[in-house]
mmCIF file of C-alpha atoms and ligand atoms in Angstrom:
data_model
loop_
_atom_site.group_PDB
_atom_site.id
_atom_site.type_symbol
_atom_site.label_atom_id
_atom_site.label_comp_id
_atom_site.label_asym_id
_atom_site.label_seq_id
_atom_site.Cartn_x
_atom_site.Cartn_y
_atom_site.Cartn_z
ATOM 1 C CA MET A 1 0.000 0.000 0.000
ATOM 2 C CA LYS A 2 1.081 3.555 -0.621
ATOM 3 C CA LEU A 3 -0.019 6.694 1.166
ATOM 4 C CA TYR A 4 1.124 10.136 0.015
ATOM 5 C CA MET A 5 -0.387 13.234 1.576
ATOM 6 C CA PRO A 6 2.275 15.938 1.693
ATOM 7 C CA THR A 7 -0.003 18.900 2.508
ATOM 8 C CA MET A 8 0.255 20.461 5.969
ATOM 9 C CA VAL A 9 -3.360 20.846 7.075
ATOM 10 C CA PHE A 10 -4.726 23.053 9.827
ATOM 11 C CA GLN A 11 -8.408 22.407 10.299
ATOM 12 C CA GLU A 12 -9.871 24.661 12.964
ATOM 13 C CA LYS A 13 -11.852 27.802 13.649
ATOM 14 C CA ASP A 14 -9.841 30.859 12.564
ATOM 15 C CA ALA A 15 -7.256 28.643 10.856
ATOM 16 C CA VAL A 16 -6.030 31.485 8.619
ATOM 17 C CA ARG A 17 -5.622 33.919 11.482
ATOM 18 C CA ASN A 18 -3.966 31.314 13.699
ATOM 19 C CA HIS A 19 -1.418 30.318 11.045
ATOM 20 C CA SER A 20 -0.826 33.621 9.258
ATOM 21 C CA GLU A 21 2.829 33.674 10.105
ATOM 22 C CA GLN A 22 3.442 30.347 8.407
ATOM 23 C CA MET A 23 1.301 31.401 5.433
ATOM 24 C CA ALA A 24 3.084 34.714 5.011
ATOM 25 C CA HIS A 25 6.551 33.189 5.120
ATOM 26 C CA TYR A 26 6.258 31.071 1.985
ATOM 27 C CA GLY A 27 7.609 33.980 -0.052
ATOM 28 C CA LYS A 28 8.035 37.717 -0.457
ATOM 29 C CA LYS A 29 4.983 38.486 -2.571
ATOM 30 C CA ALA A 30 1.811 36.430 -2.899
ATOM 31 C CA LEU A 31 -0.555 36.135 -5.834
ATOM 32 C CA ILE A 32 -4.022 35.628 -4.351
ATOM 33 C CA ILE A 33 -6.384 33.758 -6.658
ATOM 34 C CA THR A 34 -10.087 33.937 -5.960
ATOM 35 C CA GLY A 35 -13.560 33.956 -7.530
ATOM 36 C CA LYS A 36 -15.614 36.999 -8.395
ATOM 37 C CA SER A 37 -17.329 37.834 -5.116
ATOM 38 C CA SER A 38 -17.986 35.090 -2.533
ATOM 39 C CA SER A 39 -14.630 35.268 -0.743
ATOM 40 C CA LYS A 40 -15.206 38.989 -0.144
ATOM 41 C CA LYS A 41 -18.583 38.257 1.462
ATOM 42 C CA ASN A 42 -17.623 35.272 3.627
ATOM 43 C CA GLY A 43 -14.514 36.910 5.084
ATOM 44 C CA ALA A 44 -11.931 34.476 3.679
ATOM 45 C CA LEU A 45 -10.174 37.047 1.502
ATOM 46 C CA GLN A 46 -10.009 39.556 4.362
ATOM 47 C CA ASP A 47 -8.514 36.941 6.689
ATOM 48 C CA VAL A 48 -5.808 36.168 4.115
ATOM 49 C CA THR A 49 -4.901 39.788 3.347
ATOM 50 C CA ASP A 50 -4.915 40.696 7.069
ATOM 51 C CA GLY A 51 -2.583 37.774 7.754
ATOM 52 C CA LEU A 52 -0.151 38.789 5.005
ATOM 53 C CA GLU A 53 -0.162 42.435 6.101
ATOM 54 C CA GLN A 54 0.502 41.469 9.701
ATOM 55 C CA TYR A 55 3.772 39.829 8.622
ATOM 56 C CA HIS A 56 4.666 42.483 6.008
ATOM 57 C CA THR A 57 4.319 40.192 3.012
ATOM 58 C CA SER A 58 3.051 42.031 -0.058
ATOM 59 C CA TYR A 59 0.396 40.634 -2.371
ATOM 60 C CA VAL A 60 -1.627 41.198 -5.490
ATOM 61 C CA ILE A 61 -5.156 39.860 -6.042
ATOM 62 C CA PHE A 62 -6.611 38.224 -9.175
ATOM 63 C CA ASP A 63 -10.336 37.935 -8.456
ATOM 64 C CA ASN A 64 -11.734 36.814 -11.744
ATOM 65 C CA ILE A 65 -11.689 33.004 -11.683
ATOM 66 C CA GLU A 66 -14.955 31.669 -13.086
ATOM 67 C CA GLU A 67 -16.613 28.342 -12.226
ATOM 68 C CA ASN A 68 -14.919 25.490 -14.110
ATOM 69 C CA PRO A 69 -11.878 27.670 -14.842
ATOM 70 C CA SER A 70 -10.770 28.288 -18.410
ATOM 71 C CA ILE A 71 -7.179 28.079 -19.634
ATOM 72 C CA GLY A 72 -7.532 31.728 -20.704
ATOM 73 C CA SER A 73 -8.033 32.833 -17.090
ATOM 74 C CA ILE A 74 -5.056 30.747 -15.957
ATOM 75 C CA MET A 75 -2.812 32.466 -18.495
ATOM 76 C CA LYS A 76 -4.090 35.954 -17.599
ATOM 77 C CA ALA A 77 -3.510 35.409 -13.893
ATOM 78 C CA ALA A 78 -0.079 33.884 -14.507
ATOM 79 C CA GLU A 79 0.870 36.939 -16.566
ATOM 80 C CA LEU A 80 -0.134 39.188 -13.665
ATOM 81 C CA GLY A 81 1.810 36.993 -11.242
ATOM 82 C CA ARG A 82 4.966 37.186 -13.364
ATOM 83 C CA ALA A 83 4.689 40.927 -13.996
ATOM 84 C CA GLU A 84 4.295 41.537 -10.255
ATOM 85 C CA GLY A 85 7.197 39.282 -9.282
ATOM 86 C CA THR A 86 5.088 37.015 -7.087
ATOM 87 C CA ASP A 87 6.797 33.959 -5.638
ATOM 88 C CA PHE A 88 3.902 32.001 -4.102
ATOM 89 C CA VAL A 89 0.198 31.539 -4.818
ATOM 90 C CA ILE A 90 -2.762 31.480 -2.409
ATOM 91 C CA GLY A 91 -6.044 30.052 -3.697
ATOM 92 C CA VAL A 92 -9.117 31.280 -1.795
ATOM 93 C CA GLY A 93 -12.597 29.979 -2.620
ATOM 94 C CA GLY A 94 -14.286 26.900 -3.998
ATOM 95 C CA GLY A 95 -12.592 24.224 -6.068
ATOM 96 C CA SER A 96 -12.430 26.505 -9.091
ATOM 97 C CA PRO A 97 -10.032 29.104 -7.625
ATOM 98 C CA LEU A 98 -8.084 26.400 -5.750
ATOM 99 C CA ASP A 99 -7.547 24.350 -8.913
ATOM 100 C CA ALA A 100 -6.743 27.515 -10.854
ATOM 101 C CA ALA A 101 -4.117 28.492 -8.242
ATOM 102 C CA LYS A 102 -2.255 25.216 -8.875
ATOM 103 C CA ALA A 103 -2.184 25.648 -12.658
ATOM 104 C CA ILE A 104 -1.171 29.315 -12.275
ATOM 105 C CA ALA A 105 1.670 28.370 -9.897
ATOM 106 C CA LEU A 106 2.993 26.088 -12.646
ATOM 107 C CA MET A 107 2.706 28.717 -15.367
ATOM 108 C CA ILE A 108 4.409 31.458 -13.324
ATOM 109 C CA GLN A 109 7.388 29.253 -12.539
ATOM 110 C CA ASN A 110 7.732 28.137 -16.169
ATOM 111 C CA ARG A 111 7.624 31.638 -17.541
ATOM 112 C CA ASP A 112 8.788 30.847 -21.062
ATOM 113 C CA SER A 113 6.294 28.026 -21.574
ATOM 114 C CA THR A 114 2.975 28.234 -23.394
ATOM 115 C CA GLU A 115 -0.347 26.802 -22.189
ATOM 116 C CA GLU A 116 0.363 23.483 -23.955
ATOM 117 C CA VAL A 117 2.602 22.410 -21.054
ATOM 118 C CA LEU A 118 -0.441 22.184 -18.771
ATOM 119 C CA TYR A 119 -1.380 18.936 -20.473
ATOM 120 C CA GLN A 120 2.087 17.603 -21.302
ATOM 121 C CA GLN A 121 3.774 14.801 -19.384
ATOM 122 C CA LYS A 122 6.828 16.764 -18.301
ATOM 123 C CA ASP A 123 8.575 17.097 -15.010
ATOM 124 C CA LEU A 124 8.121 20.791 -14.201
ATOM 125 C CA ARG A 125 8.531 22.792 -11.051
ATOM 126 C CA HIS A 126 5.879 25.129 -9.668
ATOM 127 C CA LEU A 127 5.594 27.891 -7.080
ATOM 128 C CA PRO A 128 4.303 26.862 -3.629
ATOM 129 C CA VAL A 129 0.492 26.855 -3.372
ATOM 130 C CA ILE A 130 -1.551 27.565 -0.250
ATOM 131 C CA ALA A 131 -5.266 26.696 -0.242
ATOM 132 C CA VAL A 132 -8.133 28.225 1.740
ATOM 133 C CA PRO A 133 -11.355 26.400 0.786
ATOM 134 C CA THR A 134 -14.779 28.055 1.112
ATOM 135 C CA THR A 135 -16.951 25.192 -0.158
ATOM 136 C CA CYS A 136 -17.378 21.762 1.386
ATOM 137 C CA GLY A 137 -16.933 19.742 -1.774
ATOM 138 C CA THR A 138 -13.827 19.357 -3.829
ATOM 139 C CA GLY A 139 -11.146 18.687 -1.239
ATOM 140 C CA SER A 140 -8.813 20.449 -3.694
ATOM 141 C CA GLU A 141 -6.858 21.817 -0.717
ATOM 142 C CA VAL A 142 -5.453 18.292 -0.175
ATOM 143 C CA THR A 143 -5.481 16.834 -3.692
ATOM 144 C CA PRO A 144 -2.877 17.151 -6.450
ATOM 145 C CA TYR A 145 -5.533 17.724 -9.161
ATOM 146 C CA ALA A 146 -6.421 20.889 -11.051
ATOM 147 C CA ILE A 147 -9.438 20.460 -13.292
ATOM 148 C CA LEU A 148 -9.745 22.983 -16.091
ATOM 149 C CA THR A 149 -12.189 23.426 -18.962
ATOM 150 C CA ARG A 150 -10.752 22.188 -22.254
ATOM 151 C CA ASP A 151 -12.556 23.853 -25.114
ATOM 152 C CA ASP A 152 -10.372 21.986 -27.613
ATOM 153 C CA LEU A 153 -11.738 18.643 -26.337
ATOM 154 C CA LYS A 154 -15.150 20.010 -25.257
ATOM 155 C CA THR A 155 -14.785 18.626 -21.741
ATOM 156 C CA LYS A 156 -13.059 19.169 -18.409
ATOM 157 C CA GLN A 157 -9.786 17.511 -17.491
ATOM 158 C CA SER A 158 -7.181 17.620 -14.766
ATOM 159 C CA ILE A 159 -3.807 19.019 -15.839
ATOM 160 C CA SER A 160 -1.007 16.473 -16.215
ATOM 161 C CA HIS A 161 0.982 17.790 -13.237
ATOM 162 C CA MET A 162 0.403 16.659 -9.679
ATOM 163 C CA ILE A 163 0.389 19.767 -7.504
ATOM 164 C CA PHE A 164 -0.392 19.326 -3.820
ATOM 165 C CA PRO A 165 -0.754 22.563 -1.854
ATOM 166 C CA VAL A 166 2.013 22.961 0.732
ATOM 167 C CA LEU A 167 -0.457 24.339 3.259
ATOM 168 C CA ALA A 168 -4.247 24.038 3.641
ATOM 169 C CA LEU A 169 -6.043 26.342 6.071
ATOM 170 C CA VAL A 170 -9.515 24.888 6.536
ATOM 171 C CA ASP A 171 -12.251 26.652 8.485
ATOM 172 C CA GLY A 172 -15.960 25.768 8.502
ATOM 173 C CA LYS A 173 -16.951 29.367 9.218
ATOM 174 C CA TYR A 174 -16.662 30.279 5.531
ATOM 175 C CA ILE A 175 -19.628 28.068 4.601
ATOM 176 C CA GLU A 176 -21.868 29.165 7.467
ATOM 177 C CA LYS A 177 -23.787 31.639 5.313
ATOM 178 C CA ALA A 178 -23.455 29.877 1.959
ATOM 179 C CA PRO A 179 -26.725 29.476 0.006
ATOM 180 C CA SER A 180 -28.353 26.061 0.330
ATOM 181 C CA SER A 181 -27.684 25.291 -3.351
ATOM 182 C CA VAL A 182 -23.914 25.800 -2.916
ATOM 183 C CA LEU A 183 -23.950 23.657 0.241
ATOM 184 C CA ALA A 184 -25.957 20.871 -1.402
ATOM 185 C CA ASN A 185 -23.953 20.806 -4.626
ATOM 186 C CA THR A 186 -20.604 20.807 -2.903
ATOM 187 C CA ALA A 187 -21.477 18.396 -0.073
ATOM 188 C CA VAL A 188 -22.703 15.970 -2.747
ATOM 189 C CA ASP A 189 -19.409 16.343 -4.631
ATOM 190 C CA ALA A 190 -17.650 15.273 -1.424
ATOM 191 C CA LEU A 191 -20.102 12.382 -1.127
ATOM 192 C CA GLY A 192 -19.150 11.376 -4.668
ATOM 193 C CA HIS A 193 -15.473 11.421 -3.718
ATOM 194 C CA MET A 194 -16.131 9.127 -0.723
ATOM 195 C CA LEU A 195 -18.205 6.614 -2.669
ATOM 196 C CA GLU A 196 -16.165 6.648 -5.881
ATOM 197 C CA SER A 197 -12.917 6.322 -3.958
ATOM 198 C CA TYR A 198 -14.258 3.543 -1.736
ATOM 199 C CA PHE A 199 -15.491 1.582 -4.764
ATOM 200 C CA HIS A 200 -12.388 2.149 -6.886
ATOM 201 C CA SER A 201 -9.920 -0.274 -8.389
ATOM 202 C CA ASN A 202 -7.051 1.642 -6.718
ATOM 203 C CA ALA A 203 -8.622 1.584 -3.242
ATOM 204 C CA THR A 204 -6.447 0.350 -0.390
ATOM 205 C CA ASP A 205 -7.049 0.073 3.338
ATOM 206 C CA TYR A 206 -5.423 3.499 3.687
ATOM 207 C CA SER A 207 -7.714 5.219 1.182
ATOM 208 C CA ARG A 208 -10.778 3.390 2.555
ATOM 209 C CA MET A 209 -9.858 4.606 6.016
ATOM 210 C CA PHE A 210 -10.282 8.203 4.811
ATOM 211 C CA CYS A 211 -13.560 7.310 3.060
ATOM 212 C CA GLN A 212 -15.012 5.469 5.987
ATOM 213 C CA TYR A 213 -14.423 8.264 8.456
ATOM 214 C CA ALA A 214 -15.509 10.864 5.891
ATOM 215 C CA MET A 215 -18.834 9.014 5.519
ATOM 216 C CA GLU A 216 -19.321 8.925 9.266
ATOM 217 C CA VAL A 217 -18.622 12.635 9.642
ATOM 218 C CA TRP A 218 -20.747 13.554 6.592
ATOM 219 C CA GLY A 219 -23.625 11.469 7.953
ATOM 220 C CA THR A 220 -23.717 13.398 11.226
ATOM 221 C CA ALA A 221 -24.042 16.776 9.485
ATOM 222 C CA ALA A 222 -26.161 15.917 6.438
ATOM 223 C CA ASP A 223 -29.439 17.112 8.025
ATOM 224 C CA VAL A 224 -28.264 20.609 7.219
ATOM 225 C CA LEU A 225 -28.666 19.840 3.519
ATOM 226 C CA PHE A 226 -32.327 19.027 4.055
ATOM 227 C CA GLY A 227 -33.284 22.239 5.794
ATOM 228 C CA ALA A 228 -32.111 21.757 9.387
ATOM 229 C CA GLU A 229 -30.476 24.838 10.840
ATOM 230 C CA ALA A 230 -26.702 24.544 10.649
ATOM 231 C CA SER A 231 -24.714 24.875 13.855
ATOM 232 C CA GLU A 232 -21.095 25.994 13.817
ATOM 233 C CA GLU A 233 -20.232 22.368 14.496
ATOM 234 C CA ASP A 234 -22.213 21.170 11.430
ATOM 235 C CA SER A 235 -20.357 23.545 9.113
ATOM 236 C CA ALA A 236 -17.028 22.414 10.557
ATOM 237 C CA ARG A 237 -18.035 18.780 10.040
ATOM 238 C CA LEU A 238 -19.071 19.245 6.409
ATOM 239 C CA MET A 239 -15.712 20.915 5.751
ATOM 240 C CA PHE A 240 -13.871 18.128 7.549
ATOM 241 C CA ALA A 241 -15.732 15.447 5.578
ATOM 242 C CA SER A 242 -14.816 17.229 2.352
ATOM 243 C CA SER A 243 -11.102 17.338 3.225
ATOM 244 C CA LEU A 244 -11.111 13.684 4.296
ATOM 245 C CA ALA A 245 -12.776 12.731 1.008
ATOM 246 C CA GLY A 246 -10.136 14.787 -0.802
ATOM 247 C CA MET A 247 -7.398 12.809 0.961
ATOM 248 C CA ALA A 248 -9.094 9.648 -0.309
ATOM 249 C CA ILE A 249 -9.284 10.689 -3.984
ATOM 250 C CA ALA A 250 -5.716 11.995 -3.745
ATOM 251 C CA GLN A 251 -4.813 8.297 -3.367
ATOM 252 C CA THR A 252 -7.257 6.667 -5.788
ATOM 253 C CA GLY A 253 -8.696 9.242 -8.190
ATOM 254 C CA THR A 254 -12.425 9.364 -8.987
ATOM 255 C CA SER A 255 -14.503 6.953 -11.024
ATOM 256 C CA LEU A 256 -17.443 6.787 -13.457
ATOM 257 C CA PRO A 257 -19.821 9.393 -11.942
ATOM 258 C CA HIS A 258 -17.090 12.053 -12.170
ATOM 259 C CA GLY A 259 -16.216 10.875 -15.658
ATOM 260 C CA LEU A 260 -19.856 11.215 -16.724
ATOM 261 C CA SER A 261 -20.328 14.569 -14.989
ATOM 262 C CA TYR A 262 -17.921 16.466 -17.224
ATOM 263 C CA TYR A 263 -20.187 16.135 -20.271
ATOM 264 C CA LEU A 264 -23.135 17.641 -18.371
ATOM 265 C CA THR A 265 -21.078 20.488 -16.947
ATOM 266 C CA TYR A 266 -19.426 21.314 -20.256
ATOM 267 C CA HIS A 267 -22.487 21.034 -22.492
ATOM 268 C CA LYS A 268 -25.305 21.964 -20.110
ATOM 269 C CA GLY A 269 -23.633 24.114 -17.445
ATOM 270 C CA ILE A 270 -24.752 21.784 -14.628
ATOM 271 C CA PRO A 271 -22.811 22.541 -11.401
ATOM 272 C CA HIS A 272 -20.116 19.960 -10.664
ATOM 273 C CA GLY A 273 -21.627 18.413 -7.510
ATOM 274 C CA LYS A 274 -25.074 18.004 -9.029
ATOM 275 C CA ALA A 275 -23.612 16.550 -12.235
ATOM 276 C CA VAL A 276 -21.799 13.944 -10.119
ATOM 277 C CA GLY A 277 -24.591 13.298 -7.601
ATOM 278 C CA ILE A 278 -27.231 12.237 -10.118
ATOM 279 C CA PHE A 279 -25.086 9.238 -11.118
ATOM 280 C CA LEU A 280 -24.072 8.001 -7.657
ATOM 281 C CA ALA A 281 -27.000 5.675 -6.952
ATOM 282 C CA GLY A 282 -26.691 4.200 -10.449
ATOM 283 C CA TYR A 283 -22.990 3.570 -9.869
ATOM 284 C CA LEU A 284 -23.649 1.734 -6.596
ATOM 285 C CA ASP A 285 -26.378 -0.259 -8.318
ATOM 286 C CA ALA A 286 -24.014 -1.320 -11.104
ATOM 287 C CA LEU A 287 -21.487 -2.846 -8.677
ATOM 288 C CA PRO A 288 -21.453 -6.660 -8.755
ATOM 289 C CA GLU A 289 -23.198 -8.586 -6.010
ATOM 290 C CA GLU A 290 -20.022 -9.268 -4.030
ATOM 291 C CA PHE A 291 -19.881 -5.545 -3.150
ATOM 292 C CA GLU A 292 -23.360 -5.568 -1.606
ATOM 293 C CA PRO A 293 -22.291 -5.795 2.062
ATOM 294 C CA GLN A 294 -19.921 -2.853 1.577
ATOM 295 C CA VAL A 295 -22.575 -0.822 -0.240
ATOM 296 C CA ILE A 296 -25.008 -1.407 2.623
ATOM 297 C CA MET A 297 -22.328 -0.463 5.144
ATOM 298 C CA ALA A 298 -21.478 2.749 3.242
ATOM 299 C CA LEU A 299 -25.110 3.818 2.897
ATOM 300 C CA ARG A 300 -25.849 3.114 6.576
ATOM 301 C CA THR A 301 -22.779 5.052 7.679
ATOM 302 C CA LEU A 302 -24.000 8.002 5.619
ATOM 303 C CA GLY A 303 -27.482 7.707 7.107
ATOM 304 C CA PHE A 304 -29.319 6.150 4.131
ATOM 305 C CA GLY A 305 -31.200 2.869 3.767
ATOM 306 C CA SER A 306 -31.371 1.117 0.413
ATOM 307 C CA ILE A 307 -29.932 2.256 -2.916
ATOM 308 C CA GLY A 308 -33.500 3.074 -3.989
ATOM 309 C CA GLN A 309 -34.033 5.366 -1.009
ATOM 310 C CA PHE A 310 -30.643 6.977 -1.607
ATOM 311 C CA ALA A 311 -31.553 7.604 -5.264
ATOM 312 C CA GLY A 312 -34.836 9.251 -4.216
ATOM 313 C CA ILE A 313 -33.126 11.510 -1.680
ATOM 314 C CA MET A 314 -30.488 12.617 -4.190
ATOM 315 C CA LYS A 315 -33.242 13.538 -6.664
ATOM 316 C CA GLU A 316 -35.122 15.450 -4.002
ATOM 317 C CA LEU A 317 -31.971 17.342 -3.092
ATOM 318 C CA LEU A 318 -30.530 17.976 -6.556
ATOM 319 C CA GLY A 319 -33.467 17.692 -8.957
ATOM 320 C CA THR A 320 -33.081 15.788 -12.206
ATOM 321 C CA VAL A 321 -31.295 16.699 -15.424
ATOM 322 C CA GLU A 322 -32.899 16.198 -18.791
ATOM 323 C CA ILE A 323 -30.646 14.051 -20.946
ATOM 324 C CA THR A 324 -31.881 13.089 -24.425
ATOM 325 C CA GLY A 325 -31.469 9.569 -25.793
ATOM 326 C CA GLU A 326 -28.889 10.873 -28.240
ATOM 327 C CA GLU A 327 -26.889 12.551 -25.475
ATOM 328 C CA MET A 328 -26.985 9.334 -23.455
ATOM 329 C CA GLU A 329 -25.447 7.439 -26.356
ATOM 330 C CA ILE A 330 -22.717 10.060 -26.802
ATOM 331 C CA MET A 331 -21.903 9.983 -23.086
ATOM 332 C CA ALA A 332 -21.805 6.189 -23.020
ATOM 333 C CA ASP A 333 -19.476 6.135 -26.047
ATOM 334 C CA GLU A 334 -17.210 8.714 -24.459
ATOM 335 C CA ILE A 335 -16.749 6.727 -21.251
ATOM 336 C CA ALA A 336 -16.677 3.325 -22.962
ATOM 337 C CA GLY A 337 -13.769 4.658 -25.043
ATOM 338 C CA ASN A 338 -11.883 6.089 -22.053
ATOM 339 C CA GLN A 339 -9.588 3.335 -20.786
ATOM 340 C CA ARG A 340 -8.538 5.320 -17.722
ATOM 341 C CA LYS A 341 -12.084 5.852 -16.497
ATOM 342 C CA LEU A 342 -13.054 2.237 -17.231
ATOM 343 C CA ALA A 343 -10.061 1.023 -15.259
ATOM 344 C CA ALA A 344 -11.160 3.104 -12.258
ATOM 345 C CA ALA A 345 -14.222 0.914 -11.673
ATOM 346 C CA PRO A 346 -13.444 -2.119 -9.506
ATOM 347 C CA PHE A 347 -15.159 -4.484 -11.992
ATOM 348 C CA ASP A 348 -15.274 -5.037 -15.760
ATOM 349 C CA VAL A 349 -17.824 -2.471 -16.760
ATOM 350 C CA THR A 350 -19.706 -2.829 -20.041
ATOM 351 C CA ARG A 351 -21.113 -0.077 -22.270
ATOM 352 C CA GLU A 352 -24.572 -1.397 -21.413
ATOM 353 C CA GLN A 353 -23.920 -0.817 -17.714
ATOM 354 C CA ILE A 354 -22.632 2.697 -18.393
ATOM 355 C CA LEU A 355 -25.840 3.414 -20.299
ATOM 356 C CA GLN A 356 -27.873 2.097 -17.363
ATOM 357 C CA ILE A 357 -26.052 4.398 -14.953
ATOM 358 C CA ILE A 358 -26.820 7.345 -17.242
ATOM 359 C CA GLN A 359 -30.463 6.309 -17.651
ATOM 360 C CA SER A 360 -30.921 5.925 -13.906
ATOM 361 C CA ALA A 361 -30.103 9.634 -13.490
ATOM 362 C CA GLY A 362 -33.115 10.637 -15.569
ATOM 363 C CA LYS A 363 -35.677 8.340 -13.916
ATOM 364 C CA GLU A 364 -38.334 9.777 -11.588
HETATM 365 P P1 LIG B 401 -16.759 26.708 -7.442
HETATM 366 O O1 LIG B 401 -16.888 26.509 -8.902
HETATM 367 O O2 LIG B 401 -15.426 27.039 -6.894
HETATM 368 O O3 LIG B 401 -17.782 27.831 -6.977
HETATM 369 C C1 LIG B 401 -19.163 27.703 -7.259
HETATM 370 C C2 LIG B 401 -19.920 28.932 -6.815
HETATM 371 O O4 LIG B 401 -19.969 28.982 -5.401
HETATM 372 C C3 LIG B 401 -19.315 30.238 -7.286
HETATM 373 O O5 LIG B 401 -20.352 31.060 -7.745
HETATM 374 C C4 LIG B 401 -18.677 30.809 -6.027
HETATM 375 O O6 LIG B 401 -18.701 32.231 -6.019
HETATM 376 C C5 LIG B 401 -19.607 30.287 -4.955
HETATM 377 N N1 LIG B 401 -19.024 30.156 -3.615
HETATM 378 C C6 LIG B 401 -17.820 29.647 -3.247
HETATM 379 N N2 LIG B 401 -17.690 29.656 -1.899
HETATM 380 C C7 LIG B 401 -18.832 30.208 -1.391
HETATM 381 C C8 LIG B 401 -19.292 30.499 -0.078
HETATM 382 N N3 LIG B 401 -18.569 30.199 1.004
HETATM 383 N N4 LIG B 401 -20.496 31.086 0.045
HETATM 384 C C9 LIG B 401 -21.245 31.379 -1.040
HETATM 385 N N5 LIG B 401 -20.873 31.113 -2.308
HETATM 386 C C10 LIG B 401 -19.678 30.532 -2.477
HETATM 387 O O7 LIG B 401 -17.407 25.442 -6.694
HETATM 388 P P2 LIG B 401 -16.828 24.055 -6.191
HETATM 389 O O8 LIG B 401 -17.928 23.108 -6.328
HETATM 390 O O9 LIG B 401 -16.161 24.206 -4.885
HETATM 391 O O10 LIG B 401 -15.674 23.683 -7.247
HETATM 392 C C11 LIG B 401 -15.972 23.036 -8.455
HETATM 393 C C12 LIG B 401 -14.717 22.887 -9.275
HETATM 394 O O11 LIG B 401 -13.766 22.070 -8.585
HETATM 395 C C13 LIG B 401 -14.998 22.195 -10.591
HETATM 396 O O12 LIG B 401 -14.237 22.780 -11.615
HETATM 397 C C14 LIG B 401 -14.580 20.774 -10.327
HETATM 398 O O13 LIG B 401 -14.249 20.060 -11.496
HETATM 399 C C15 LIG B 401 -13.384 20.991 -9.427
HETATM 400 N N6 LIG B 401 -13.028 19.818 -8.597
HETATM 401 C C16 LIG B 401 -11.731 19.673 -8.241
HETATM 402 C C17 LIG B 401 -11.321 18.591 -7.488
HETATM 403 C C18 LIG B 401 -9.891 18.439 -7.118
HETATM 404 O O14 LIG B 401 -9.493 17.428 -6.553
HETATM 405 N N7 LIG B 401 -9.041 19.393 -7.401
HETATM 406 C C19 LIG B 401 -12.248 17.643 -7.054
HETATM 407 C C20 LIG B 401 -13.582 17.821 -7.410
HETATM 408 C C21 LIG B 401 -13.955 18.913 -8.164
HETATM 409 P P3 LIG B 401 -17.460 33.152 -6.512
HETATM 410 O O15 LIG B 401 -17.178 32.823 -7.929
HETATM 411 O O16 LIG B 401 -17.951 34.532 -6.323
HETATM 412 O O17 LIG B 401 -16.304 32.834 -5.615
HETATM 413 FE FE1 LIG B 402 -15.500 16.336 -7.588
#
């Protein structure tokens, strides 16, 4: 078994404030990467800039990372980072700015390279990345992945370089006032990471350990997604579950639901977590019989009964997505032709089964 998790994680209330000195000492000038507005409203950006100012580290902010970041935005931000002489990158926000920060850190360091290197198998260095997550979904603060939109391939794909943040400062307070749709979509992304990593051909006892505890923690806070009032403790738990699930996929990668989700996000603009969540019950259902005891264990740990009940609850939470018969065929072909995604499933998956998973997402 192998376990590699090189990120230093502080998971606590006021994590950024408590560890500002460490954050500020990664370089002389930081490039802060964030989304358009949420990090200004939830206080994360202020905490980061206060922390840098306290230790006299200068910074410049790029606050224009869109959801499902484009390569164009990466290049623009990297240009700013180079022009300003920045020597480390701090991603603040959901998975989009965190993933973007990793790709930007690579492009600043390799200043004479063009965007093609993002997807080339080359051994390249990158600036240090610090991550401050404000959604409870991607776990990007502890994963080496950076998923960008590829217009040339009409899909989304992780860059070829494995970039773990050096430091993750994780604080549940940033999601306390998040709209219910952001909470639901991102908590379901984390749920996808737990289930896809648990039922993955690369799973080991180490990676399952992260999944199992992530499911337990997620299960104790999930009421919040269905309208219960969130306590400070609930927000902290959803964040914790998301980071644990990130540590799991950092070991295994994701599987078919994530593979299928990219088509829906690229072509229909469906948010990442929802695009993953609608396929989860179908994925569990497609697992061969020998997995049944583990499926039951996983669902119980999360607080669900049968796969059928789980499917119903996901639909209630996320709604359905209309997928035409033609789109279903295209999606099935795409995955059936993707050896890497097929190999992620812990059984020999047929095109027919992929089609069934897709069809199950549309059923009432
Ligand atoms: P996101 O795309 O980063 O953000 C979605 C929306 O939520 C944005 O409008 C954002 O606003 C808003 N938002 C963020 N934090 C908020 C808060 N605390 N309160 C209110 N609104 C908030 O969402 P995400 O689901 O976290 O990230 C999805 C991306 O991560 C996808 O590209 C996905 O492929 C990727 N991903 C990466 C990994 C990995 O391992 N690296 C794993 C799974 C998914 P602003 O734009 O104003 O900030
Ligand atoms: Fe995900």
